[in-house]
PDB file of C-alpha atoms in Angstrom:
ATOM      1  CA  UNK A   1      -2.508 -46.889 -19.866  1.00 57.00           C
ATOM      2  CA  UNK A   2      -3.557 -47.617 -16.370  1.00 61.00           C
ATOM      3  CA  UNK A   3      -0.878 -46.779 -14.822  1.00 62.00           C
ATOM      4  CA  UNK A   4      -1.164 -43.323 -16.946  1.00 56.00           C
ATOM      5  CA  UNK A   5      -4.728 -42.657 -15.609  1.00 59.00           C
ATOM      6  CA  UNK A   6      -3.952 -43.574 -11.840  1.00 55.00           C
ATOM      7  CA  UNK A   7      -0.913 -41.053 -12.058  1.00 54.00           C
ATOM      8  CA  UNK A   8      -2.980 -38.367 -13.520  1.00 50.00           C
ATOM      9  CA  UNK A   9      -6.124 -39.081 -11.050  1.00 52.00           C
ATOM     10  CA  UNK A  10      -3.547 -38.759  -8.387  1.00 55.00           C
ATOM     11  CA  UNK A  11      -1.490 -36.109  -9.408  1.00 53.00           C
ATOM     12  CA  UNK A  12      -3.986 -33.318 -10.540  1.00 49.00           C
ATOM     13  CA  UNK A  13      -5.578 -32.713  -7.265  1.00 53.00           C
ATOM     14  CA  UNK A  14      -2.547 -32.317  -6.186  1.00 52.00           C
ATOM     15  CA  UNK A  15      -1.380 -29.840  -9.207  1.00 51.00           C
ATOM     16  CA  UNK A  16      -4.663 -27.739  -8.488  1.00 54.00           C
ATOM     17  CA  UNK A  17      -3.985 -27.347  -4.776  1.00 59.00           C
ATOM     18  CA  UNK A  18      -0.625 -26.080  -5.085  1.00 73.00           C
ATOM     19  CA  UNK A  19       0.172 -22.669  -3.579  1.00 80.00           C
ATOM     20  CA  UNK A  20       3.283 -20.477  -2.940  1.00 84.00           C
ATOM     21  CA  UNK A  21       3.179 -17.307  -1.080  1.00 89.00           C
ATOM     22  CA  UNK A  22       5.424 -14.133  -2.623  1.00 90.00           C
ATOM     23  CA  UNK A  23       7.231 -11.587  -0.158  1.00 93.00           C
ATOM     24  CA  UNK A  24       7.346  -8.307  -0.976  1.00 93.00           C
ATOM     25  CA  UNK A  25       9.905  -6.793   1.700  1.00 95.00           C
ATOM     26  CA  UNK A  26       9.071  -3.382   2.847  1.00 94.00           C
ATOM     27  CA  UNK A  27      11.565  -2.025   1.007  1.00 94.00           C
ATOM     28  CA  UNK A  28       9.959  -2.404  -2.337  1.00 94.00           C
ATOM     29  CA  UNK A  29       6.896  -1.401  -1.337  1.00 93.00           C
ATOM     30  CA  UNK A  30       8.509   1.797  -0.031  1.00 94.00           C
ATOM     31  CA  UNK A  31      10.454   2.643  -3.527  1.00 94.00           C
ATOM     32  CA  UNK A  32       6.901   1.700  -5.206  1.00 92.00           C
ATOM     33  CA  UNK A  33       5.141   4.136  -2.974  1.00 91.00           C
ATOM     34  CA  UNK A  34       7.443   6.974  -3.204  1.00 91.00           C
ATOM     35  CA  UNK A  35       6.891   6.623  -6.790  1.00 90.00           C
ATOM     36  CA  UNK A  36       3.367   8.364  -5.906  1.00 88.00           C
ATOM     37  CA  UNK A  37       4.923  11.516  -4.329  1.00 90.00           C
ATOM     38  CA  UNK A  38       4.923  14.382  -4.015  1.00 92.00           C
ATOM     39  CA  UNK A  39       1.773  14.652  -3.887  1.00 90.00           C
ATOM     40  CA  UNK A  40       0.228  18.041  -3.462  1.00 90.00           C
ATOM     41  CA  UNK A  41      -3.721  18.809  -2.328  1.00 85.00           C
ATOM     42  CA  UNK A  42      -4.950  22.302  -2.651  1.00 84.00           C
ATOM     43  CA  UNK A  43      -8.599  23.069  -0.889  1.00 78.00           C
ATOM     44  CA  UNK A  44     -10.102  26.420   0.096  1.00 78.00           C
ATOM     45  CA  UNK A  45      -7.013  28.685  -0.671  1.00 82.00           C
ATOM     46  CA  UNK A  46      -4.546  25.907   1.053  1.00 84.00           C
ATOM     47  CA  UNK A  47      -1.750  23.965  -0.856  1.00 87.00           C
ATOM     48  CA  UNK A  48      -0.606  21.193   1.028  1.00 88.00           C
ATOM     49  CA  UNK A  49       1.899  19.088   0.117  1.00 90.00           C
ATOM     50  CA  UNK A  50       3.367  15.476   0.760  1.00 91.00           C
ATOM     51  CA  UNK A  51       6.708  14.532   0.417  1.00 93.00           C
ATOM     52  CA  UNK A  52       9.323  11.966   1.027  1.00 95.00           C
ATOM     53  CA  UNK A  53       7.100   9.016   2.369  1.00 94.00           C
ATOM     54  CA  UNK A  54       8.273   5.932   4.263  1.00 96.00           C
ATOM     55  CA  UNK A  55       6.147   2.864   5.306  1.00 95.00           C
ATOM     56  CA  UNK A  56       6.756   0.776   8.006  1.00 96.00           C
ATOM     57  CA  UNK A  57       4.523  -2.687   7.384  1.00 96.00           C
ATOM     58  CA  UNK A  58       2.862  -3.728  10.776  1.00 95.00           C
ATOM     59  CA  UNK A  59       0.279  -6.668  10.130  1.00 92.00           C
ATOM     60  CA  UNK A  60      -2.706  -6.783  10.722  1.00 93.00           C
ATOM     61  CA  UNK A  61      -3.668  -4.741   6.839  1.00 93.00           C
ATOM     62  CA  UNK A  62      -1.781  -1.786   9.120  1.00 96.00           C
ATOM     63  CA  UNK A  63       0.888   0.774   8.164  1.00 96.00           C
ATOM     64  CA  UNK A  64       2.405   3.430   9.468  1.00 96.00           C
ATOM     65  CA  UNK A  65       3.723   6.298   7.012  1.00 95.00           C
ATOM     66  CA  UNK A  66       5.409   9.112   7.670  1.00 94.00           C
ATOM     67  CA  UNK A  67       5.686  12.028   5.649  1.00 90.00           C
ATOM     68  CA  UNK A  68       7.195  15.845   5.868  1.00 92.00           C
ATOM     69  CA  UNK A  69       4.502  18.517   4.990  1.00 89.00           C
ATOM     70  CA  UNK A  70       4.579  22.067   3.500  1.00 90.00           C
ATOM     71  CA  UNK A  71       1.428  23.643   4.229  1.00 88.00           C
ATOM     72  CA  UNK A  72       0.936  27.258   1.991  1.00 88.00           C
ATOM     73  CA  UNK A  73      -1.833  29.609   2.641  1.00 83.00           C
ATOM     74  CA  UNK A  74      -1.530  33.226   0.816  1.00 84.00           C
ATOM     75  CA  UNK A  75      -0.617  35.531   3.198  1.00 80.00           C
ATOM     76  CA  UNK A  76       0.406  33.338   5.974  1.00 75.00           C
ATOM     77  CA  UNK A  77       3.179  32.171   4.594  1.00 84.00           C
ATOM     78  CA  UNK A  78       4.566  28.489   4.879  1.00 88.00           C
ATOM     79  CA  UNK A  79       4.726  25.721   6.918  1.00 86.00           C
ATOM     80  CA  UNK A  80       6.844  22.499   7.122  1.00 89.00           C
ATOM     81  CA  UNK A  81       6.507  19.643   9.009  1.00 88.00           C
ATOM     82  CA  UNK A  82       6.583  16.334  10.091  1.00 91.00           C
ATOM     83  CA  UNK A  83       2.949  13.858  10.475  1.00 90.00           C
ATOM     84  CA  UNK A  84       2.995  10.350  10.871  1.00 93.00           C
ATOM     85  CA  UNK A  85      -0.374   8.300   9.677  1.00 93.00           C
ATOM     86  CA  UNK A  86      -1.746   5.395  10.646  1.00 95.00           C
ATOM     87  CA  UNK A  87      -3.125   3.568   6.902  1.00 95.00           C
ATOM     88  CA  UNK A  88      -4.790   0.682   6.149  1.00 95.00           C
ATOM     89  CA  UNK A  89      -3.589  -1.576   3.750  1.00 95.00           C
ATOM     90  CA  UNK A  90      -5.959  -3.461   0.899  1.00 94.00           C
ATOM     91  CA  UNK A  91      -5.965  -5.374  -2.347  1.00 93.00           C
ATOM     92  CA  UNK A  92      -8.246  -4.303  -5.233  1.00 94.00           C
ATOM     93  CA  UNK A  93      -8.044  -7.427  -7.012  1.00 92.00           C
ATOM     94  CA  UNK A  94      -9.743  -5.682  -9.817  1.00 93.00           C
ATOM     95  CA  UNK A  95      -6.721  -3.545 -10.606  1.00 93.00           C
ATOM     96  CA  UNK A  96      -4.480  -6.076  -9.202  1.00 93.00           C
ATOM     97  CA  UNK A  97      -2.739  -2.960  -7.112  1.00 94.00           C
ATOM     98  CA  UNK A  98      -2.069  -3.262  -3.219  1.00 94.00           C
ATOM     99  CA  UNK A  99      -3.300   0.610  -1.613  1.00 95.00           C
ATOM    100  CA  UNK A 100      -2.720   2.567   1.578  1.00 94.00           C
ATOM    101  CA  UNK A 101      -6.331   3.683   2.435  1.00 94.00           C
ATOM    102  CA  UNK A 102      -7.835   5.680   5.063  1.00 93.00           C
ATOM    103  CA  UNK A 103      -5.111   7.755   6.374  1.00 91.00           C
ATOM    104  CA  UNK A 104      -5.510   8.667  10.392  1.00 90.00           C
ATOM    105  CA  UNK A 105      -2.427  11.411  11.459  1.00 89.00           C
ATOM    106  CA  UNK A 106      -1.145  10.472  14.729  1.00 88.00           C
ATOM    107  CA  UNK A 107       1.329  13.159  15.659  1.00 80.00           C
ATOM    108  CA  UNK A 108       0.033  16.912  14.528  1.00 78.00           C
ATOM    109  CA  UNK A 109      -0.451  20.038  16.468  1.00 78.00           C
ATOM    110  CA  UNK A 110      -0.473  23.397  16.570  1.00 73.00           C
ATOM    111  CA  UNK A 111      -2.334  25.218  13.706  1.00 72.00           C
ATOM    112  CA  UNK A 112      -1.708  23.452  10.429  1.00 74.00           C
ATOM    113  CA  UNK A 113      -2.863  20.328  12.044  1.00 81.00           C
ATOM    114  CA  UNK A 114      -6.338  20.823  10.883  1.00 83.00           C
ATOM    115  CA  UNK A 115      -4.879  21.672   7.450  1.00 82.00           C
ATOM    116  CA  UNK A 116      -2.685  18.616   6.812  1.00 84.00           C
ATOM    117  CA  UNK A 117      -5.247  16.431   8.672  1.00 84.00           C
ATOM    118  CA  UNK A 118      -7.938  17.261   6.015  1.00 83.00           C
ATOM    119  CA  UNK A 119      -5.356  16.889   3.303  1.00 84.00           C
ATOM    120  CA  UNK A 120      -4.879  13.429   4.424  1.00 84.00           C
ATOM    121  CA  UNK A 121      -8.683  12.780   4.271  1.00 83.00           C
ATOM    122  CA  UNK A 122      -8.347  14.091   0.314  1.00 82.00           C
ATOM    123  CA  UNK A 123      -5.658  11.204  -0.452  1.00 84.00           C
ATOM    124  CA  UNK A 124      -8.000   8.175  -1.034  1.00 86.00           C
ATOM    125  CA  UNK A 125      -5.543   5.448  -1.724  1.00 90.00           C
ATOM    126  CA  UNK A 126      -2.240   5.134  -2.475  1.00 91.00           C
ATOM    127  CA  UNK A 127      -0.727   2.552  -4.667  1.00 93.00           C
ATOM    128  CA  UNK A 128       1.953   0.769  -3.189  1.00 92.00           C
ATOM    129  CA  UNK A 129       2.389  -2.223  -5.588  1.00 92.00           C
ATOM    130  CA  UNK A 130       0.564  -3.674  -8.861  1.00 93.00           C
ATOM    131  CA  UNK A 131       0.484  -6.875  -9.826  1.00 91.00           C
ATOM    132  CA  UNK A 132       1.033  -7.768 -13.920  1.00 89.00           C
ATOM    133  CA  UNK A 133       1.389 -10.575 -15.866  1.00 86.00           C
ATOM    134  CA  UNK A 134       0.176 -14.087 -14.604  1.00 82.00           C
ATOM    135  CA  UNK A 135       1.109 -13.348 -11.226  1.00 81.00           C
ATOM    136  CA  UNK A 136      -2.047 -10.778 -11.177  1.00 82.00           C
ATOM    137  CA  UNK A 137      -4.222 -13.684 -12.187  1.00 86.00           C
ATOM    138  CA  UNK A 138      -3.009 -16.131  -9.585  1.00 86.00           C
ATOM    139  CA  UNK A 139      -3.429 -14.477  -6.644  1.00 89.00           C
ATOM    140  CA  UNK A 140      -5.505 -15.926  -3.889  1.00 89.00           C
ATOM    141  CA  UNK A 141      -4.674 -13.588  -0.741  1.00 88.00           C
ATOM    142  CA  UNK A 142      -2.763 -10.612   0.233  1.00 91.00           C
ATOM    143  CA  UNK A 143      -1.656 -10.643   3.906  1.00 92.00           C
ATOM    144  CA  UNK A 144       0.564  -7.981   5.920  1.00 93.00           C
ATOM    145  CA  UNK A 145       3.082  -9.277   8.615  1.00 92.00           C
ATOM    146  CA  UNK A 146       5.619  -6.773  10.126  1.00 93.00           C
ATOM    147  CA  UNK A 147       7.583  -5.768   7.582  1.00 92.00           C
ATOM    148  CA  UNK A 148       6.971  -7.354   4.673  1.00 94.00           C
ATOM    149  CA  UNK A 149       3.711  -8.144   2.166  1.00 93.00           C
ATOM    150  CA  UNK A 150       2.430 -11.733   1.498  1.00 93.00           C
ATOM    151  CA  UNK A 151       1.129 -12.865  -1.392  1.00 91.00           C
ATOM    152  CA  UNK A 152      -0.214 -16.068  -1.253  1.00 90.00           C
ATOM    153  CA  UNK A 153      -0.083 -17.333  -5.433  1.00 86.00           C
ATOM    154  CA  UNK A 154      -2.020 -20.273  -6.337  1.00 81.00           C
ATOM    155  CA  UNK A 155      -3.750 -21.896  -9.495  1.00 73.00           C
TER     156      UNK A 155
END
């Protein structure tokens, strides 16, 4: 019986420190993400619309995404594009969902960059991966490292 309680004194510090970190290769989060799109904002007579987004993971909670654009205004005609964003990256451990937020276009000019600039404003956040199951309950820290998402799992 001693040797029963010395063993489990021992042992379940060590059980309730345990941790294991979960990488989610950029990849997934990119065929998670383009489960999202298209995605179409209309404001003030505009349509604007997102399609066929890719995410490149840079660290630091950063991303880049790049997207092509179709801008419509009535009697103007159309517009199509290309805009890279820089996003931020954050865990809402309420939902258990990783997001893009905060979307900042790097590349746009000419006329429809105003348009597709405030379009990006309208997005709010993205989801780029959800969490279910136990896993959602375990988790102790999201970081981002170039091209992949760690998730740092823990009891």
């Amino acid at each position: 019986m001693k040797k029963l309680s010395l063993f489990l004194l021992l042992f379940l510090p060590f059980l309730f420190s345990c941790t294991y970190t979960m990488t989610i290769p950029e990849t997934k989060v990119n065929q998670n993400l383009s489960k999202s799109f298209p995605m179409e904002k209309k404001y003030s007579f505009t349509k604007v619309e997102l399609l066929n987004p890719q995410v490149k993971l840079l660290g630091n909670d950063q991303a880049e995404v790049k997207f092509d654009y179709k801008v419509s205004i009535p009697f103007l005609g159309e517009k199509k594009g290309k805009v890279q964003a820089k996003t931020k990256v954050v865990y809402d451990p309420k939902t258990a969902t990783v997001y893009l937020t905060d979307f900042l276009p790097l590349n746009l000019k000419g006329k429809e960059a105003s348009i597709v600039s405030q379009a990006l404003k309208l997005i709010g956040k993205v989801p780029v991966y959800k969490f279910e199951g136990t896993k959602a309950k375990l988790i102790k820290g999201i970081k981002i490292e170039k091209g992949k998402l760690l998730v740092k799992l823990g009891v």
